[in-house]
Coordinates of C-alpha atoms in Angstrom, one line a residue:
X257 CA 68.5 41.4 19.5
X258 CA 65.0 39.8 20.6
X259 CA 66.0 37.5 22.3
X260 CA 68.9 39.3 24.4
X261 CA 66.1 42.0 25.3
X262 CA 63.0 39.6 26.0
X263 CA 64.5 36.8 28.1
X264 CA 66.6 39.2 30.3
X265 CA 63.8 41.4 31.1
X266 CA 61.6 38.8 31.8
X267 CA 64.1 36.7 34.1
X268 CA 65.2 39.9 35.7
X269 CA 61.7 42.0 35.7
X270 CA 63.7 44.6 34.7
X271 CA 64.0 46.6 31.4
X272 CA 66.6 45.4 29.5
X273 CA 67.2 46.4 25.8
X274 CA 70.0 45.4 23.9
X275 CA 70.7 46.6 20.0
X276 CA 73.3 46.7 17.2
X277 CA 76.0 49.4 17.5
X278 CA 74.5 51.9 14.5
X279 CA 78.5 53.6 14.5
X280 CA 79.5 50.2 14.3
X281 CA 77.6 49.7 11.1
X282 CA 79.0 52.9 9.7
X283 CA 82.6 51.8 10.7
X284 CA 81.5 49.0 8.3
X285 CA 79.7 50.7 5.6
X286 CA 83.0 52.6 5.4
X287 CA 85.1 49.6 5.1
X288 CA 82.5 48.3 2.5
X289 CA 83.0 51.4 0.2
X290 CA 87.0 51.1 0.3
X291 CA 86.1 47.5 -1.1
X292 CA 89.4 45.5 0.8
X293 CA 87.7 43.4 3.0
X294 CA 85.2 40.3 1.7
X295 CA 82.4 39.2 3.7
X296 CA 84.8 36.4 5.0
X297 CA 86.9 38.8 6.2
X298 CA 84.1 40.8 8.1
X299 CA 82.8 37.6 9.7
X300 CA 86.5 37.5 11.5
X301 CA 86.3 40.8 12.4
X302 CA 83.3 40.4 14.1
X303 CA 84.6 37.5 16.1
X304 CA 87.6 39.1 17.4
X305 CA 84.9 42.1 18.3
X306 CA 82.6 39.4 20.3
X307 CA 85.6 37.9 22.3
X308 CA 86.5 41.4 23.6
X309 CA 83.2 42.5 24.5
X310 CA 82.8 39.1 26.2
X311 CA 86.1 39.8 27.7
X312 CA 84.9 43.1 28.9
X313 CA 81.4 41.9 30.5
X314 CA 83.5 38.5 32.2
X315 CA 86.1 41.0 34.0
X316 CA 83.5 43.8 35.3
X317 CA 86.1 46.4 34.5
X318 CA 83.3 48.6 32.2
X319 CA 81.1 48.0 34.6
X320 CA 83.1 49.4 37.4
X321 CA 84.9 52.7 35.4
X322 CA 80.7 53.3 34.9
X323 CA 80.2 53.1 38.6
X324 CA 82.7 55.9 39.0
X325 CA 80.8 58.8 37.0
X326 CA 78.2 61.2 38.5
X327 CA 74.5 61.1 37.6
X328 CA 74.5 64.5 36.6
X329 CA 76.9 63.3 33.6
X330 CA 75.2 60.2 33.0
X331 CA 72.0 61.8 32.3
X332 CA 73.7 64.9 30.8
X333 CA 75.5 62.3 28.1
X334 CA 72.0 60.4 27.5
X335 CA 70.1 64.1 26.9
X336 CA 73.7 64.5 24.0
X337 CA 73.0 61.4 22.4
X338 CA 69.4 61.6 21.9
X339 CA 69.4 65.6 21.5
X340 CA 70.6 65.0 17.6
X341 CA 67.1 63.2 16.7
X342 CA 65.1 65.3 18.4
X343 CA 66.1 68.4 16.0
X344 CA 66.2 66.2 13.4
X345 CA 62.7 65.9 13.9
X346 CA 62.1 69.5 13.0
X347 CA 64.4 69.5 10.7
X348 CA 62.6 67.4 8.2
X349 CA 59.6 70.1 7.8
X350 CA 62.7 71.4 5.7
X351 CA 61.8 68.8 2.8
X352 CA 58.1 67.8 4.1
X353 CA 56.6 70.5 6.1
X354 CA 52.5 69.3 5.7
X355 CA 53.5 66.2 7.2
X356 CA 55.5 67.0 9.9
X357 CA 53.3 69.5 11.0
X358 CA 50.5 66.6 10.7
X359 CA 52.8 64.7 12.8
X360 CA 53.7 67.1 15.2
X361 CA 49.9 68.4 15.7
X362 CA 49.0 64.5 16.8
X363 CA 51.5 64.2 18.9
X364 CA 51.0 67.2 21.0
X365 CA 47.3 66.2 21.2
X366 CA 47.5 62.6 22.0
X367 CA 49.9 63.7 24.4
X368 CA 47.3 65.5 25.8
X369 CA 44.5 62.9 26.1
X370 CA 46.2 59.5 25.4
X371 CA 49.6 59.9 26.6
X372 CA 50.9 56.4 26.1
X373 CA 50.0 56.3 22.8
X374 CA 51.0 59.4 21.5
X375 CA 54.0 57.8 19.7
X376 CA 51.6 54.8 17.7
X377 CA 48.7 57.1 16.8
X378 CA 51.5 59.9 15.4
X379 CA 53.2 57.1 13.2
X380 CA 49.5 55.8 12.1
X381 CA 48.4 59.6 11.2
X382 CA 51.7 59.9 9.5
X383 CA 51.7 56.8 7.2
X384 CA 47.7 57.9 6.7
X385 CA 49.1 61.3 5.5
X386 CA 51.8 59.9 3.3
X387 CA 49.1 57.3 1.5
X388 CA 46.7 60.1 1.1
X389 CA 49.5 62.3 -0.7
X390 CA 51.2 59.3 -2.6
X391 CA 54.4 59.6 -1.2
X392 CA 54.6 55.6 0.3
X393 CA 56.4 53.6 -2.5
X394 CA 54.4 50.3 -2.1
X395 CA 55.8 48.4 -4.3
X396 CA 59.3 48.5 -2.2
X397 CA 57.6 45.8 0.2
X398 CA 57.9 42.2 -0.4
X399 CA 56.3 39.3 1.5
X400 CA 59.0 36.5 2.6
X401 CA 61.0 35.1 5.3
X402 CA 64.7 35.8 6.0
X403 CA 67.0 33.0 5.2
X404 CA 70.1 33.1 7.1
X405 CA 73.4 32.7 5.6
X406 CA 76.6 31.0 6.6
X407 CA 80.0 32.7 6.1
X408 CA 83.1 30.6 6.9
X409 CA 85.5 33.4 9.1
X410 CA 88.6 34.3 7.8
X411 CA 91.4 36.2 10.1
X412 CA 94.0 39.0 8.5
X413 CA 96.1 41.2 10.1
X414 CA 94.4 44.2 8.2
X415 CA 90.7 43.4 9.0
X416 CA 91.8 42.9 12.8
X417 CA 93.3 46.5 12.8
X418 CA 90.8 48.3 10.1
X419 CA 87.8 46.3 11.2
X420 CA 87.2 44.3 14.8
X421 CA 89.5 47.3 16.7
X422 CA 87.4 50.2 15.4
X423 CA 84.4 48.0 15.8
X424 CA 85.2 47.1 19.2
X425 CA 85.8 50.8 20.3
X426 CA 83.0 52.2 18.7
X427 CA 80.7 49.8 20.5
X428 CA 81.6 50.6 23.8
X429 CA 82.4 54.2 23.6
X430 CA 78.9 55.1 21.3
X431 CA 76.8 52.5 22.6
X432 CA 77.6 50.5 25.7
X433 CA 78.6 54.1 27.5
X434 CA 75.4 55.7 26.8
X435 CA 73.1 52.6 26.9
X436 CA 74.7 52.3 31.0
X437 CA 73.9 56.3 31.5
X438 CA 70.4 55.1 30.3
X439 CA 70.4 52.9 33.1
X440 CA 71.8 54.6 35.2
X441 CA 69.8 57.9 34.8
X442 CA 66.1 56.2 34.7
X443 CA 67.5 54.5 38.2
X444 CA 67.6 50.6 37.6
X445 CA 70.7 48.8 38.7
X446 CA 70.9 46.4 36.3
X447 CA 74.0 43.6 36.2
X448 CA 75.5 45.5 33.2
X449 CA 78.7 43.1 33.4
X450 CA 76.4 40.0 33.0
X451 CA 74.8 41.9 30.0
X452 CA 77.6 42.6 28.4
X453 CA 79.0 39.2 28.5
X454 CA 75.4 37.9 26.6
X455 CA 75.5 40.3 24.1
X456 CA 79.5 39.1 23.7
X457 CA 78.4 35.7 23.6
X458 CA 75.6 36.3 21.3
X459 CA 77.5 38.0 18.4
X460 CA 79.8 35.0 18.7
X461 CA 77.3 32.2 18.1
X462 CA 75.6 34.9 15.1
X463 CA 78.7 36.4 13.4
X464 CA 78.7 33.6 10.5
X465 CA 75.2 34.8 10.0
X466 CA 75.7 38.7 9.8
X467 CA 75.6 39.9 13.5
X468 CA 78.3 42.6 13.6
X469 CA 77.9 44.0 17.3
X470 CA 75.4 43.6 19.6
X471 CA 75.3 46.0 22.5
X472 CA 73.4 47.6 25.2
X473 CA 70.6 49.8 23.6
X474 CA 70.7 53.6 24.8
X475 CA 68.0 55.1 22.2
X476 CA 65.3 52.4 22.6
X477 CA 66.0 51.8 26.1
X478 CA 65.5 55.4 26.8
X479 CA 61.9 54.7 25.4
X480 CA 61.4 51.6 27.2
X481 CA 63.0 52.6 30.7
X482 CA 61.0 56.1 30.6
X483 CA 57.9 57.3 32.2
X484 CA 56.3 57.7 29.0
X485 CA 56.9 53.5 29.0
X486 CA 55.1 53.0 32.7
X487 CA 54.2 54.8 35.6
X488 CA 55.7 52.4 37.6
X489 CA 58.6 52.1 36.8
X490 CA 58.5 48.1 38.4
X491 CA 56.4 47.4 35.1
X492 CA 58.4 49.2 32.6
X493 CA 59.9 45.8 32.0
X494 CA 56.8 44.9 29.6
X495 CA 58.1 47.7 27.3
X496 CA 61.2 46.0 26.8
X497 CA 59.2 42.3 26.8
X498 CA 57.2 43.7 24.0
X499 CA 59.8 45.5 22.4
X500 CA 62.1 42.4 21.8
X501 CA 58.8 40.7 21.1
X502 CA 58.5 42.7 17.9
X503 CA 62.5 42.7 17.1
X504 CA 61.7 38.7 16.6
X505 CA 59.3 39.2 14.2
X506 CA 60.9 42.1 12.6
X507 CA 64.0 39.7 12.1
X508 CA 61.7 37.0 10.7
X509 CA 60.4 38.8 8.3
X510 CA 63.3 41.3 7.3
X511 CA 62.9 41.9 3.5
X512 CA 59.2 43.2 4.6
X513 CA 60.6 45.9 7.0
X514 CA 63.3 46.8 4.8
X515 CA 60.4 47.2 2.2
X516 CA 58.8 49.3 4.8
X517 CA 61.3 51.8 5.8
X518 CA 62.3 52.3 2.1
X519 CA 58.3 52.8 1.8
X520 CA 58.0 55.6 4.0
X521 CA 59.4 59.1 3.3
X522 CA 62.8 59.6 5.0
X523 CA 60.6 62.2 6.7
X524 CA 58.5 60.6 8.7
X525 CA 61.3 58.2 9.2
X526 CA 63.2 61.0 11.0
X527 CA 60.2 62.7 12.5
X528 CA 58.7 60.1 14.3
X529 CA 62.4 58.9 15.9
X530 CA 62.5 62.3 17.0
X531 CA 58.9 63.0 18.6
X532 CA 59.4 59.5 20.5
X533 CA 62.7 60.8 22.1
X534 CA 61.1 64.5 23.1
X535 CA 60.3 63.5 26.9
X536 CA 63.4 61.7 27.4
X537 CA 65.4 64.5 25.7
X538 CA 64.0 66.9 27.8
X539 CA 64.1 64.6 31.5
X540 CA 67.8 64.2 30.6
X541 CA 68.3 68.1 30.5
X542 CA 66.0 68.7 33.3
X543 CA 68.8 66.7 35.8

């Protein structure tokens, strides 16, 4: 995921973020629970997945059905998407109410004087919150490296048409289609093809190791391809540069972030996913 958001951008000087399909994981997770398929299995699966995404990105035909729709419904699909965590957001003060309204106060004032870091200096008064109150669970974070793990494929009839097909259409439809309407909407013109057929490629060379579905990113690249990223929108590129920057080190050190995640409340987890997403929420119903 790094490396297929920092190279592009910095080749094309462009923004371009690329992610792993979330309703792809759930497609899996629900696979995982019926407990039919072994990791082997899986592994084939996500082969099959990669050679028809690469398929996809080598003929252009995505590319050019995307072509076809209006802005209006690009940008009216990318406002849908994101519209969910945005309410989310507000939703949490449900279950934590002191910190979202912590949260929600230091946004709205750092919007005010330090607009570009509204989002970091939110997430720091949050985690200062939860510390202060005890709710981070520390001892969930351990210090060490990933080690990745080789899986020998194996192909079966069943995990083609329970696994890699679902896979494969989730991708495209719930991530590829919104992350061109991000595109699209924020007004780059991007070689979405060419993407695509990395991202193919990629999962390929990685699906021994784990990598299910990578795909064109429509919730971070909202972030990164937004005002909120750059005025100008010719340097929003260093968003994405930094951005799959961090992804490298996030993968490096992946037990640590897991730790993290399962440190913070689900709260401010939610919350701060949602405040992020406000502006570009709210551009995306504007047109």
């Amino acid at each position: 995921m790094g490396l297929c958001s920092l190279v592009p951008s910095l080749w094309l000087r462009k923004p371009v973020m690329v992610a792993w399909s979330t309703p792809g994981a759930a497609v899996l997770a629900t696979a995982g629970l019926a407990g039919s398929f072994t990791m082997a299995d899986a592994v084939g699966a996500f082969l099959v997945c990669a050679a028809l995404i690469t398929l996809v990105g080598v003929t252009g035909w995505f590319e050019r059905a995307m072509d076809r729709i209006p802005m209006e419904i690009a940008t009216a699909l990318l406002a849908g998407v994101l519209a969910r965590f945005g309410l989310d957001a507000f939703a949490a003060a449900q279950t934590a109410l002191p910190l979202v309204l912590v949260m929600l106060a230091t946004y709205l004032l750092s919007r005010r004087l330090w607009p570009r870091y509204a989002v970091v200096l939110t997430l720091l008064a949050a985690i200062a919150w939860a510390s202060f109150s005890g709710q981070m669970a520390w001892s969930a974070v351990t210090l060490e490296l990933a080690r990745p793990e080789f899986t020998a494929p194996r192909f079966s009839w069943s995990a083609l048409v329970s696994l890699a097909l679902p896979l494969f259409v989730v991708t495209m439809a719930s991530q590829n289609l919104p992350g061109v309407a991000v595109i699209r909407a924020t007004g780059y013109h991007l070689p979405v093809s060419g993407i695509l057929t990395l991202t193919g490629v990629a999962t390929l060379l990685l699906a021994p190791f784990g990598a299910f579905a990578l795909n064109l990113s429509a919730i971070t690249a909202a972030i990164c391809m937004g005002p909120e990223a750059h005025p100008d929108p010719q340097r929003r590129y260093t968003a994405a540069v930094s951005c799959g920057a961090l992804y490298v080190v996030i993968g490096l050190f992946g037990a640590v972030i897991t730790g993290l995640l399962t440190a913070f409340p689900k709260e401010l987890v939610v919350a701060i996913a949602g405040l992020a997403l406000l502006g570009t929420i709210g551009s995306g119903l504007a047109a």
